[in-house]
Coordinates of C-alpha atoms in Angstrom, one line a residue:
Chain A
M2 CA 51.8 86.2 -51.3
I3 CA 48.1 87.4 -51.2
S4 CA 46.4 87.8 -54.8
T5 CA 44.4 90.3 -55.5
I6 CA 40.5 89.4 -57.1
S7 CA 41.6 90.6 -60.5
T8 CA 44.3 88.2 -60.9
I9 CA 42.4 85.0 -60.3
P10 CA 43.1 83.6 -63.9
N11 CA 40.0 82.1 -66.0
F12 CA 39.7 78.3 -65.8
K13 CA 39.5 76.2 -69.1
I14 CA 39.3 72.7 -69.8
S15 CA 41.8 70.6 -71.8
P16 CA 40.7 69.5 -75.2
K17 CA 41.7 65.8 -74.0
I18 CA 39.2 66.0 -71.4
T19 CA 36.9 67.2 -73.6
R20 CA 37.1 64.4 -76.3
F21 CA 37.1 61.9 -73.4
V22 CA 34.0 63.5 -72.0
A23 CA 32.3 63.4 -75.3
I24 CA 33.4 59.7 -76.1
V25 CA 31.9 58.4 -72.9
S26 CA 28.8 60.4 -73.5
A27 CA 28.3 59.4 -76.9
L28 CA 29.0 55.9 -75.8
G29 CA 25.9 56.7 -72.9
L30 CA 23.7 58.1 -75.7
I31 CA 24.5 54.8 -78.0
T32 CA 23.7 52.8 -75.5
F33 CA 20.5 54.1 -74.8
I34 CA 19.5 54.2 -78.3
C35 CA 20.5 50.6 -78.8
G36 CA 18.7 49.7 -75.6
L37 CA 15.5 51.3 -77.2
F38 CA 15.5 48.3 -79.3
L39 CA 17.0 45.4 -77.7
A40 CA 15.8 46.0 -74.1
P41 CA 13.3 48.4 -73.9
E42 CA 12.0 48.0 -70.3
R43 CA 15.7 48.1 -69.0
I44 CA 16.7 51.1 -70.9
W45 CA 13.4 53.4 -69.6
T46 CA 13.9 52.3 -66.0
N47 CA 17.4 53.7 -66.4
F48 CA 16.9 56.3 -68.4
L49 CA 14.3 57.4 -65.6
I50 CA 17.2 57.0 -63.1
C51 CA 19.6 58.9 -65.0
F52 CA 17.0 61.7 -65.7
Y53 CA 15.6 62.0 -62.0
Y54 CA 19.6 62.0 -60.5
L55 CA 20.2 64.8 -62.8
T56 CA 17.3 66.9 -62.1
G57 CA 17.9 66.1 -58.3
L58 CA 21.3 67.4 -59.0
G59 CA 20.3 70.7 -60.6
V60 CA 17.4 71.2 -58.0
G61 CA 19.4 70.9 -55.0
A62 CA 22.0 73.3 -55.8
G63 CA 19.1 76.0 -56.4
I64 CA 18.1 74.8 -52.7
L65 CA 22.1 75.2 -51.3
I66 CA 22.0 78.6 -53.0
S67 CA 19.0 79.8 -51.8
I68 CA 19.6 78.9 -47.9
Q69 CA 22.9 81.0 -48.3
Y70 CA 21.0 83.8 -49.9
V71 CA 17.8 83.7 -47.3
S72 CA 20.0 83.1 -44.4
N73 CA 22.5 85.8 -45.1
A74 CA 25.3 83.4 -45.3
G75 CA 28.4 84.8 -45.9
W76 CA 31.0 81.8 -45.7
G77 CA 29.7 80.1 -49.0
T78 CA 30.3 83.4 -51.4
A79 CA 33.5 82.3 -52.7
I80 CA 32.1 78.8 -53.9
R81 CA 28.6 80.2 -55.0
R82 CA 29.4 79.7 -58.7
V83 CA 29.6 75.9 -58.4
P84 CA 26.5 75.0 -57.4
E85 CA 25.4 78.1 -60.1
A86 CA 26.9 75.9 -62.5
I87 CA 25.3 72.6 -61.6
M88 CA 22.1 74.7 -61.6
G89 CA 22.8 75.4 -65.3
T90 CA 22.1 71.5 -66.0
L91 CA 18.5 72.1 -65.5
P92 CA 17.8 72.8 -69.2
F93 CA 19.3 69.8 -70.1
A94 CA 17.3 67.9 -67.8
A95 CA 14.5 69.4 -68.7
V96 CA 15.2 67.9 -72.3
G97 CA 15.8 64.4 -71.0
G98 CA 12.1 65.0 -69.2
L99 CA 10.3 65.4 -72.5
V100 CA 11.9 61.9 -73.9
L101 CA 10.6 60.5 -70.7
I102 CA 7.2 61.0 -72.4
F103 CA 7.7 58.6 -74.8
G104 CA 8.6 55.9 -72.0
I105 CA 5.3 56.7 -69.8
H106 CA 3.6 53.3 -71.6
T107 CA 6.5 51.4 -70.5
L108 CA 7.3 52.7 -67.4
Y109 CA 3.8 53.6 -65.3
E110 CA 1.2 50.7 -64.9
W111 CA -1.3 53.7 -64.6
S112 CA -0.9 54.9 -68.0
H113 CA -2.7 51.7 -69.5
E114 CA -6.3 51.9 -70.3
T115 CA -6.7 48.2 -69.5
V116 CA -5.5 48.4 -66.6
L117 CA -7.8 51.3 -65.4
T118 CA -10.9 49.4 -66.5
N119 CA -9.7 46.0 -63.7
D120 CA -8.3 48.4 -61.1
F121 CA -10.8 50.4 -59.0
I122 CA -8.0 52.0 -57.0
L123 CA -6.3 53.3 -60.0
R124 CA -8.9 54.4 -61.3
E125 CA -10.0 56.7 -58.3
K126 CA -6.3 57.8 -58.6
S127 CA -6.7 58.5 -62.4
V128 CA -7.7 62.2 -61.1
W129 CA -4.2 62.9 -60.4
L130 CA -2.3 60.3 -62.3
N131 CA -3.0 60.1 -65.8
E132 CA -1.1 61.4 -69.0
P133 CA -2.2 64.9 -70.1
L134 CA -1.5 66.1 -66.3
F135 CA 1.4 64.1 -65.8
I136 CA 3.0 65.9 -68.7
G137 CA 1.3 69.3 -67.8
R138 CA 2.9 69.1 -64.6
M139 CA 6.3 68.1 -65.6
V140 CA 6.3 71.0 -67.8
G141 CA 5.4 73.0 -64.6
Y142 CA 8.2 72.1 -62.5
F143 CA 10.7 72.5 -65.3
V144 CA 9.4 75.9 -65.9
I145 CA 9.8 77.1 -62.4
W146 CA 12.7 75.4 -61.7
I147 CA 14.6 76.9 -64.7
L148 CA 12.7 80.4 -64.3
L149 CA 14.2 80.5 -60.9
S150 CA 17.5 79.3 -61.6
K151 CA 18.1 81.8 -64.4
F152 CA 17.3 84.9 -62.2
L153 CA 19.5 83.5 -59.5
V154 CA 22.3 83.1 -61.9
T155 CA 21.8 86.3 -64.0
N156 CA 21.4 88.5 -61.0
S157 CA 24.6 87.0 -59.6
I158 CA 26.6 87.6 -63.2
K159 CA 25.1 91.0 -63.8
Q160 CA 26.5 91.8 -60.1
D161 CA 30.4 91.3 -61.3
K162 CA 30.1 94.3 -63.4
D163 CA 28.6 97.1 -60.9
G164 CA 28.6 95.2 -57.3
D165 CA 25.1 96.6 -56.9
V166 CA 23.7 95.5 -53.8
K167 CA 20.2 95.2 -55.6
Y168 CA 21.3 92.4 -57.5
T169 CA 21.8 90.4 -53.9
K170 CA 18.4 91.9 -52.7
K171 CA 16.5 90.6 -55.6
N172 CA 18.0 87.2 -55.0
V173 CA 16.9 86.9 -51.7
R174 CA 13.2 87.3 -52.8
N175 CA 14.2 84.5 -55.6
S176 CA 15.5 82.2 -53.4
V177 CA 12.3 82.5 -51.2
F178 CA 10.5 81.8 -53.6
F179 CA 12.9 79.0 -54.7
I180 CA 12.9 77.3 -51.3
I181 CA 9.1 77.1 -51.0
L182 CA 8.2 76.8 -54.5
G183 CA 11.1 74.2 -55.1
I184 CA 10.9 72.0 -52.3
Y185 CA 6.7 71.7 -52.7
T186 CA 7.3 71.2 -56.5
F187 CA 10.1 68.5 -56.0
C188 CA 8.1 66.5 -53.3
L189 CA 5.2 66.3 -55.9
A190 CA 7.6 65.2 -58.8
S191 CA 8.9 62.7 -56.8
I192 CA 5.7 61.3 -56.3
D193 CA 4.7 61.5 -60.0
W194 CA 7.9 60.4 -61.1
I195 CA 9.2 57.7 -58.8
M196 CA 6.1 56.5 -56.1
S197 CA 3.6 56.4 -59.0
L198 CA 5.8 53.2 -60.5
H199 CA 4.4 51.7 -57.8
P200 CA 0.4 53.1 -58.0
H201 CA -0.8 51.4 -55.1
W202 CA 1.6 51.7 -52.7
Y203 CA 2.0 55.3 -51.0
S204 CA 4.3 57.0 -48.1
T205 CA 3.8 60.5 -46.7
I206 CA 7.5 61.2 -45.9
F207 CA 8.6 60.0 -49.9
G208 CA 9.1 63.4 -50.9
W209 CA 11.2 64.4 -47.9
M210 CA 13.6 61.2 -48.1
N211 CA 14.1 62.1 -51.8
L212 CA 14.6 65.9 -51.1
A213 CA 17.3 64.9 -48.3
S214 CA 18.8 62.6 -50.9
I215 CA 18.8 64.9 -53.7
F216 CA 20.2 67.8 -51.5
E217 CA 23.2 65.3 -50.1
S218 CA 23.9 64.4 -53.8
S219 CA 24.3 68.0 -54.8
I220 CA 26.5 68.9 -51.8
A221 CA 28.7 65.8 -53.0
A222 CA 28.7 66.9 -56.6
T223 CA 29.8 70.8 -55.5
V224 CA 32.7 68.9 -53.1
V225 CA 33.9 67.0 -56.2
V226 CA 34.0 70.2 -58.2
V227 CA 35.8 72.4 -55.2
V228 CA 38.3 69.7 -54.9
I229 CA 39.2 69.1 -58.6
L230 CA 39.6 73.1 -58.9
R231 CA 41.6 72.8 -55.8
H232 CA 43.7 70.7 -57.3
I233 CA 44.5 72.3 -60.3
G234 CA 45.9 75.5 -58.3
Y235 CA 42.6 77.8 -56.8
K236 CA 43.9 76.9 -53.4
H237 CA 44.0 80.6 -52.7
I238 CA 39.8 81.1 -53.3
F239 CA 38.5 77.8 -52.6
K240 CA 40.2 77.6 -49.2
T241 CA 40.4 74.9 -46.7
E242 CA 37.7 76.5 -44.7
H243 CA 35.1 76.5 -47.4
L244 CA 36.1 72.7 -47.6
H245 CA 35.3 71.7 -44.2
E246 CA 31.8 73.8 -44.3
L247 CA 30.9 71.8 -47.1
G248 CA 32.1 68.7 -45.1
K249 CA 30.1 69.6 -42.0
L250 CA 26.8 70.4 -44.4
M251 CA 27.7 66.8 -46.3
M252 CA 27.7 64.8 -43.2
A253 CA 24.6 66.6 -41.6
F254 CA 22.4 65.6 -44.7
C255 CA 24.0 62.6 -45.1
F256 CA 22.5 61.6 -41.7
F257 CA 19.4 63.7 -42.5
W258 CA 19.0 60.8 -45.2
V259 CA 19.1 58.0 -43.4
Y260 CA 16.9 59.6 -40.5
T261 CA 14.4 59.9 -43.2
W262 CA 14.9 56.7 -44.4
V263 CA 14.5 55.1 -41.2
S264 CA 11.2 57.3 -40.5
Q265 CA 9.7 55.8 -43.6
H266 CA 10.9 52.0 -43.0
M267 CA 10.1 51.7 -39.2
L268 CA 6.2 53.4 -39.7
I269 CA 5.6 51.0 -42.4
W270 CA 7.2 48.2 -40.6
Y271 CA 5.4 48.9 -37.4
S272 CA 2.1 49.5 -38.8
N273 CA 2.2 46.8 -41.3
I274 CA -0.5 47.2 -43.5
P275 CA -0.2 45.1 -46.7
E276 CA -0.7 47.9 -49.2
E277 CA 2.2 49.3 -47.3
T278 CA 4.6 46.8 -47.0
S279 CA 4.3 45.4 -50.6
Y280 CA 7.0 48.0 -51.4
Y281 CA 9.7 46.3 -48.5
I282 CA 8.6 42.7 -49.0
F283 CA 10.7 42.2 -52.5
R284 CA 13.4 44.8 -51.6
H285 CA 14.5 42.9 -48.1
F286 CA 14.9 39.7 -49.1
G287 CA 17.1 37.9 -51.4
G288 CA 19.4 39.9 -54.2
W289 CA 17.1 43.1 -53.5
G290 CA 17.7 42.6 -49.8
S291 CA 21.6 43.1 -50.3
V292 CA 21.1 45.9 -52.7
S293 CA 19.3 47.9 -49.6
F294 CA 21.9 47.0 -47.4
M295 CA 24.6 48.4 -49.4
N296 CA 22.2 51.5 -50.0
L297 CA 22.7 52.3 -46.6
V298 CA 26.1 51.6 -46.2
L299 CA 27.1 53.6 -49.1
N300 CA 24.7 56.4 -48.5
W301 CA 25.0 56.8 -44.7
L302 CA 27.7 54.4 -42.9
V303 CA 30.7 54.9 -44.8
P304 CA 30.6 58.6 -45.6
F305 CA 29.2 59.3 -42.0
L306 CA 32.2 57.5 -40.2
M307 CA 34.6 58.7 -42.6
L308 CA 33.7 62.5 -42.1
L309 CA 33.1 62.0 -38.5
P310 CA 36.9 63.6 -37.5
K311 CA 37.8 67.3 -38.2
A312 CA 40.6 66.7 -40.2
S313 CA 39.2 64.8 -42.7
K314 CA 36.8 67.1 -43.1
Q315 CA 39.2 69.2 -44.1
N316 CA 41.3 66.6 -46.2
D317 CA 41.3 66.8 -50.0
K318 CA 41.6 63.4 -50.7
V319 CA 39.1 62.1 -47.7
M320 CA 36.4 64.6 -49.0
F321 CA 36.7 63.5 -52.5
Q322 CA 36.6 59.7 -51.6
A323 CA 33.4 60.5 -49.6
A324 CA 31.9 62.6 -52.1
V325 CA 32.3 60.0 -54.9
I326 CA 30.8 57.3 -52.6
L327 CA 27.9 59.5 -51.8
L328 CA 27.3 60.2 -55.3
I329 CA 27.4 56.6 -56.1
G330 CA 25.5 55.8 -53.4
H331 CA 22.7 58.0 -54.4
W332 CA 22.4 56.1 -57.7
V333 CA 22.4 52.6 -56.0
D334 CA 19.2 54.8 -54.0
L335 CA 17.4 55.4 -56.8
Y336 CA 17.9 51.9 -58.5
I337 CA 16.4 50.4 -55.4
M338 CA 13.5 52.8 -55.8
V339 CA 13.0 52.2 -59.4
M340 CA 14.0 48.9 -60.9
P341 CA 12.0 46.5 -58.3
A342 CA 9.0 47.8 -60.0
H343 CA 9.9 46.4 -63.4
F344 CA 12.3 43.4 -62.4
G345 CA 11.0 41.9 -59.3
A346 CA 12.8 38.8 -59.4
E347 CA 16.7 39.3 -59.0
P348 CA 18.7 43.0 -59.3
V349 CA 20.0 43.3 -62.9
L350 CA 23.4 45.3 -63.7
G351 CA 24.8 45.4 -67.0
I352 CA 25.8 47.4 -69.8
W353 CA 22.4 49.4 -69.8
E354 CA 22.5 50.4 -66.2
I355 CA 26.7 51.3 -66.5
G356 CA 26.6 52.9 -69.8
T357 CA 23.4 55.2 -69.0
F358 CA 24.8 56.2 -65.9
A359 CA 28.3 57.1 -66.9
G360 CA 27.5 58.8 -70.1
M361 CA 25.0 61.0 -67.8
I362 CA 27.7 61.8 -64.9
F363 CA 30.4 62.7 -67.3
G364 CA 28.3 64.7 -69.3
F365 CA 27.2 66.8 -66.3
F366 CA 30.7 67.1 -64.6
W367 CA 31.6 68.5 -68.2
L368 CA 28.7 71.1 -68.3
V369 CA 29.4 72.0 -64.7
F370 CA 33.0 72.9 -65.7
K371 CA 32.2 74.3 -69.1
S372 CA 29.7 76.3 -67.3
L373 CA 32.5 77.5 -64.8
S374 CA 35.2 78.4 -67.8
K375 CA 32.7 81.0 -68.9
N376 CA 32.4 83.5 -65.8
N377 CA 34.4 84.6 -63.4
L378 CA 35.0 81.8 -60.9
I379 CA 33.9 83.7 -58.0
P380 CA 31.5 86.6 -57.9
I381 CA 34.0 89.4 -57.5
K382 CA 31.6 92.0 -56.7
D383 CA 29.4 90.2 -54.0
P384 CA 29.1 92.2 -50.9
Y385 CA 29.4 89.1 -49.0
L386 CA 32.4 88.1 -50.4
V387 CA 34.9 89.7 -47.6
E388 CA 33.1 87.2 -45.1
S389 CA 33.9 84.2 -47.3
L390 CA 37.5 85.3 -48.4
P391 CA 38.7 88.0 -45.6
E392 CA 42.2 88.4 -47.1
F393 CA 40.7 90.3 -50.3
E394 CA 39.5 93.3 -48.4
I395 CA 42.6 93.8 -46.8
S396 CA 44.8 93.3 -50.0
K397 CA 42.4 95.6 -51.7
S398 CA 42.8 98.6 -48.9
Chain B
M14 CA 52.6 89.8 -4.3
D15 CA 54.4 90.9 -7.6
S16 CA 52.1 90.5 -10.4
Q17 CA 54.3 88.6 -13.2
L18 CA 51.6 89.1 -16.0
F19 CA 51.8 91.8 -18.6
L20 CA 49.0 93.1 -21.2
G21 CA 48.4 94.8 -24.3
V22 CA 45.1 96.5 -25.9
F23 CA 44.5 96.5 -29.4
S24 CA 41.2 97.7 -31.1
N25 CA 40.8 95.2 -34.2
E26 CA 40.7 91.5 -35.0
H27 CA 43.3 91.9 -37.9
D28 CA 45.8 93.5 -35.5
I29 CA 45.5 90.9 -32.6
L30 CA 45.6 88.0 -35.0
E31 CA 48.7 89.5 -36.5
A32 CA 50.4 90.7 -33.0
T33 CA 49.4 87.0 -31.4
K34 CA 51.4 85.6 -34.5
A35 CA 54.5 87.5 -34.1
T36 CA 54.3 87.5 -30.1
K37 CA 54.3 83.7 -30.5
N38 CA 57.2 83.3 -32.7
A39 CA 59.0 85.7 -31.0
G40 CA 59.4 83.2 -28.5
Y41 CA 57.1 84.8 -25.4
T42 CA 54.6 82.7 -23.4
I43 CA 50.8 83.8 -23.9
Y44 CA 49.0 83.3 -20.9
D45 CA 45.6 84.0 -22.9
V46 CA 44.0 86.2 -25.8
Y47 CA 40.8 88.0 -24.8
T48 CA 38.2 88.9 -27.3
P49 CA 34.7 90.3 -27.5
Y50 CA 33.9 87.6 -29.6
A51 CA 35.1 84.6 -31.2
V52 CA 38.0 85.3 -33.5
H53 CA 38.7 82.6 -36.7
G54 CA 42.2 81.8 -36.5
L55 CA 43.3 82.7 -33.7
E56 CA 43.4 79.4 -31.7
N57 CA 46.2 78.5 -34.5
A58 CA 48.0 81.9 -34.2
M59 CA 47.9 81.1 -30.0
G60 CA 49.2 77.7 -30.9
L61 CA 46.5 75.7 -28.9
K62 CA 46.5 71.9 -29.7
P63 CA 43.3 70.8 -30.9
S64 CA 40.4 70.2 -28.4
R65 CA 40.4 67.0 -26.6
L66 CA 36.7 67.2 -26.1
T67 CA 35.6 65.4 -29.4
Y68 CA 37.2 62.1 -28.3
V69 CA 35.0 62.4 -24.9
C70 CA 32.1 63.5 -27.1
L71 CA 32.5 60.0 -29.2
L72 CA 33.2 57.8 -26.2
F73 CA 29.9 59.1 -24.5
G74 CA 28.1 58.6 -27.9
V75 CA 29.1 55.3 -28.1
L76 CA 28.3 54.7 -24.3
G77 CA 24.6 56.3 -25.1
L78 CA 24.5 53.6 -28.0
S79 CA 25.4 50.8 -25.8
L80 CA 23.3 51.6 -23.2
G81 CA 20.1 52.3 -25.5
V82 CA 21.0 48.7 -27.3
F83 CA 21.1 47.1 -23.8
I84 CA 17.9 48.9 -22.0
Q85 CA 15.6 48.0 -24.5
F86 CA 16.9 44.3 -25.1
W87 CA 16.9 43.3 -21.3
V88 CA 13.6 45.1 -20.7
G89 CA 12.0 44.1 -23.8
S90 CA 13.4 40.5 -24.4
I91 CA 14.3 39.2 -21.2
D92 CA 13.1 41.2 -18.1
W93 CA 9.5 42.0 -19.7
P94 CA 8.9 40.6 -22.7
I95 CA 5.3 42.0 -24.1
N96 CA 3.6 41.2 -27.4
V97 CA 3.3 44.6 -29.5
G98 CA 1.1 43.8 -32.8
G99 CA 3.0 40.2 -33.4
K100 CA 6.4 41.7 -33.5
P101 CA 9.3 39.6 -32.2
F102 CA 10.3 40.3 -28.6
N103 CA 13.9 41.5 -30.1
S104 CA 13.4 43.9 -33.0
L105 CA 15.8 46.5 -34.2
P106 CA 13.8 48.8 -36.2
A107 CA 11.5 49.7 -33.2
Y108 CA 14.6 50.3 -31.1
L109 CA 16.4 52.8 -33.0
P110 CA 14.5 56.2 -31.9
V111 CA 15.2 55.7 -28.3
I112 CA 18.9 54.4 -29.5
F113 CA 19.3 57.3 -31.5
E114 CA 17.9 59.9 -28.7
L115 CA 20.0 58.4 -25.9
T116 CA 23.2 58.6 -27.7
V117 CA 22.4 62.4 -29.0
L118 CA 21.2 63.0 -25.1
I119 CA 24.4 61.3 -23.4
A120 CA 27.0 62.6 -25.9
G121 CA 25.4 66.1 -25.6
L122 CA 25.3 66.3 -21.7
G123 CA 28.6 64.0 -21.3
V124 CA 30.5 66.5 -23.3
V125 CA 29.1 69.9 -21.7
F126 CA 29.9 68.5 -17.8
T127 CA 33.1 67.2 -18.9
M128 CA 33.6 70.5 -20.1
F129 CA 32.5 72.2 -16.7
V130 CA 34.9 69.6 -14.9
R131 CA 37.6 70.3 -16.9
T132 CA 37.3 74.6 -16.9
K133 CA 36.2 74.3 -13.4
L134 CA 33.3 76.4 -14.6
R135 CA 30.9 76.5 -11.5
P136 CA 28.1 79.1 -10.5
G137 CA 29.3 81.8 -8.7
R138 CA 32.9 81.4 -10.1
K139 CA 34.8 84.8 -10.2
N140 CA 36.8 85.4 -13.6
F141 CA 39.8 86.7 -14.4
M142 CA 39.3 89.8 -16.1
P143 CA 42.5 91.6 -17.5
D144 CA 40.9 94.4 -18.7
L145 CA 37.2 95.3 -18.3
R146 CA 37.1 96.6 -22.2
I147 CA 37.4 93.1 -23.2
T148 CA 33.4 92.7 -22.7
N149 CA 33.0 95.3 -25.0
D150 CA 35.3 96.6 -27.9
K151 CA 39.0 95.9 -27.1
F152 CA 41.1 92.9 -27.5
V153 CA 43.6 92.0 -25.1
I154 CA 47.0 89.9 -25.4
V155 CA 48.1 88.7 -21.6
L156 CA 51.7 87.6 -21.5
E157 CA 53.4 85.4 -18.9
K158 CA 56.8 86.5 -17.2
K159 CA 58.6 83.0 -17.4
D160 CA 61.9 83.9 -16.5
T161 CA 64.4 86.7 -16.0
S162 CA 65.3 87.3 -19.4
F163 CA 61.7 88.7 -20.2
N164 CA 62.2 92.3 -21.1
F165 CA 58.4 93.9 -21.2
D166 CA 60.2 97.1 -23.7
S167 CA 61.2 94.7 -26.3
V168 CA 57.4 93.6 -26.0
Q169 CA 56.4 97.1 -26.3
N170 CA 58.3 97.7 -29.4
L171 CA 57.1 94.3 -30.9
W172 CA 53.4 95.6 -30.1
G173 CA 54.0 99.0 -31.6
N174 CA 54.4 97.4 -35.0
F175 CA 50.4 96.2 -34.3
N176 CA 48.7 99.5 -33.3
V177 CA 48.9 98.9 -29.6
L178 CA 46.8 101.4 -27.5
E179 CA 48.0 100.7 -24.1
T180 CA 50.5 98.6 -22.3
R181 CA 50.7 97.8 -18.5
K182 CA 51.1 95.2 -15.8
V183 CA 48.4 93.6 -15.2
E184 CA 46.4 94.1 -11.6
E185 CA 43.8 91.9 -10.2
V186 CA 40.6 92.8 -12.1
T187 CA 37.7 90.7 -11.4
N188 CA 34.0 91.4 -12.3

């Protein structure tokens, strides 16, 4: 039987799960606080990874929504509340950004006056890389992202009441801004937060590579949430077709990520300039070499081969596994970008890495489900909904 | 020659989908379904098998990949080694762009030409057109009479449930 839109039950999180997530997140927080005293350098690098991961998921989800609005895409309307919920974690990421301010001196070489006086190149670069401007830019990025995401979400929720087309039109305009501003600011943010860990090194494709990976990981997070919702009984609104489309996008961007990765790697390898190759020298040998190799395997080879057949993109289990592998792979990708800057000798993995990441990712998914349970699970009066769920129009008439 | 094909004309996507499902379930042999644009779910309703072109595509992709590796390795390291910027003769990073392009090129062209050969599509081919309105706004199911028990009246009754506009025997119509 086809159920009508009004019969979609709102979704509740069981208190058991809430308790579990609260414990994991609290452990993550305790790890962070203990780490501040016991291993400050380790904990700040891990904090940077987690903060950047969370921000990336939010911005990537915003880009995913914006692309659909701007291209007048109808297929994703039914699942749009999921990326909207992911985008709702941006204010929490902004809090993380405020905490990061206290870690600037531990993390970034360019923030020390003594380094600047001895280093001609960093003195020149301090026009861009200085503390007040760094903090100002961070605030600016978050103001842009949070404002635009709030506009997108509130318009979408207002539309649930009266179904007016003007909200869609407004959101198309907001989406144009999100795509242009979001992409430029995120490129700059990745340069500020990650690339400046090696202040002498530069790569012109670095921002693009990061954009590819955040877009990919936010699609993977969407897939995880959609598969869980399908599992608990929303198969009639989150259909196999939607999963299939998400699978295609996920596979395409998994390949796009490796494309940008190779672009950066190959050009640096080819031109062989010492100040550029310094980045790859110690990421290619010894323990770091294995992590780099694992990065490619987890982010590209395994998900790509898994998602290649059509049947696996329509299969909940395979999609879930591929998405989880991509989410872990994204962490490894950030790990290989951040950690060698501070721990040059050998890769380290311990309670500080696992604790903070587990706390962040469980907290993230809990926030997403929490905000999904607040509103209608699908935009019930969106004019494009009929394209996404054609049966609903037929059942209405 | 006595024509063995019968058709029904429908006016919208929903009707043709349901009519195709019902016809298939009633056990008739569907010759083909003609629509002005791609209708989602029609291939399932007609009971078509999944296309095998994907395997052909994979095969050509692997062929292109091996060709890309082999050509560059043979040219760059065996037949005519040239020292470029002191790089080793056999260096994979330098090969990657050409490997990628050859994989895409050969997989793409290979699968298209395989499709042409399998569907006998060629320039100047006359296409079978049961009804000229399928190029405009009508949807047509064509049935094939396989055995003597085929009764067109019962088909017409069945299609009556789905707002059929017109039913008739097919005369050859070509464009």
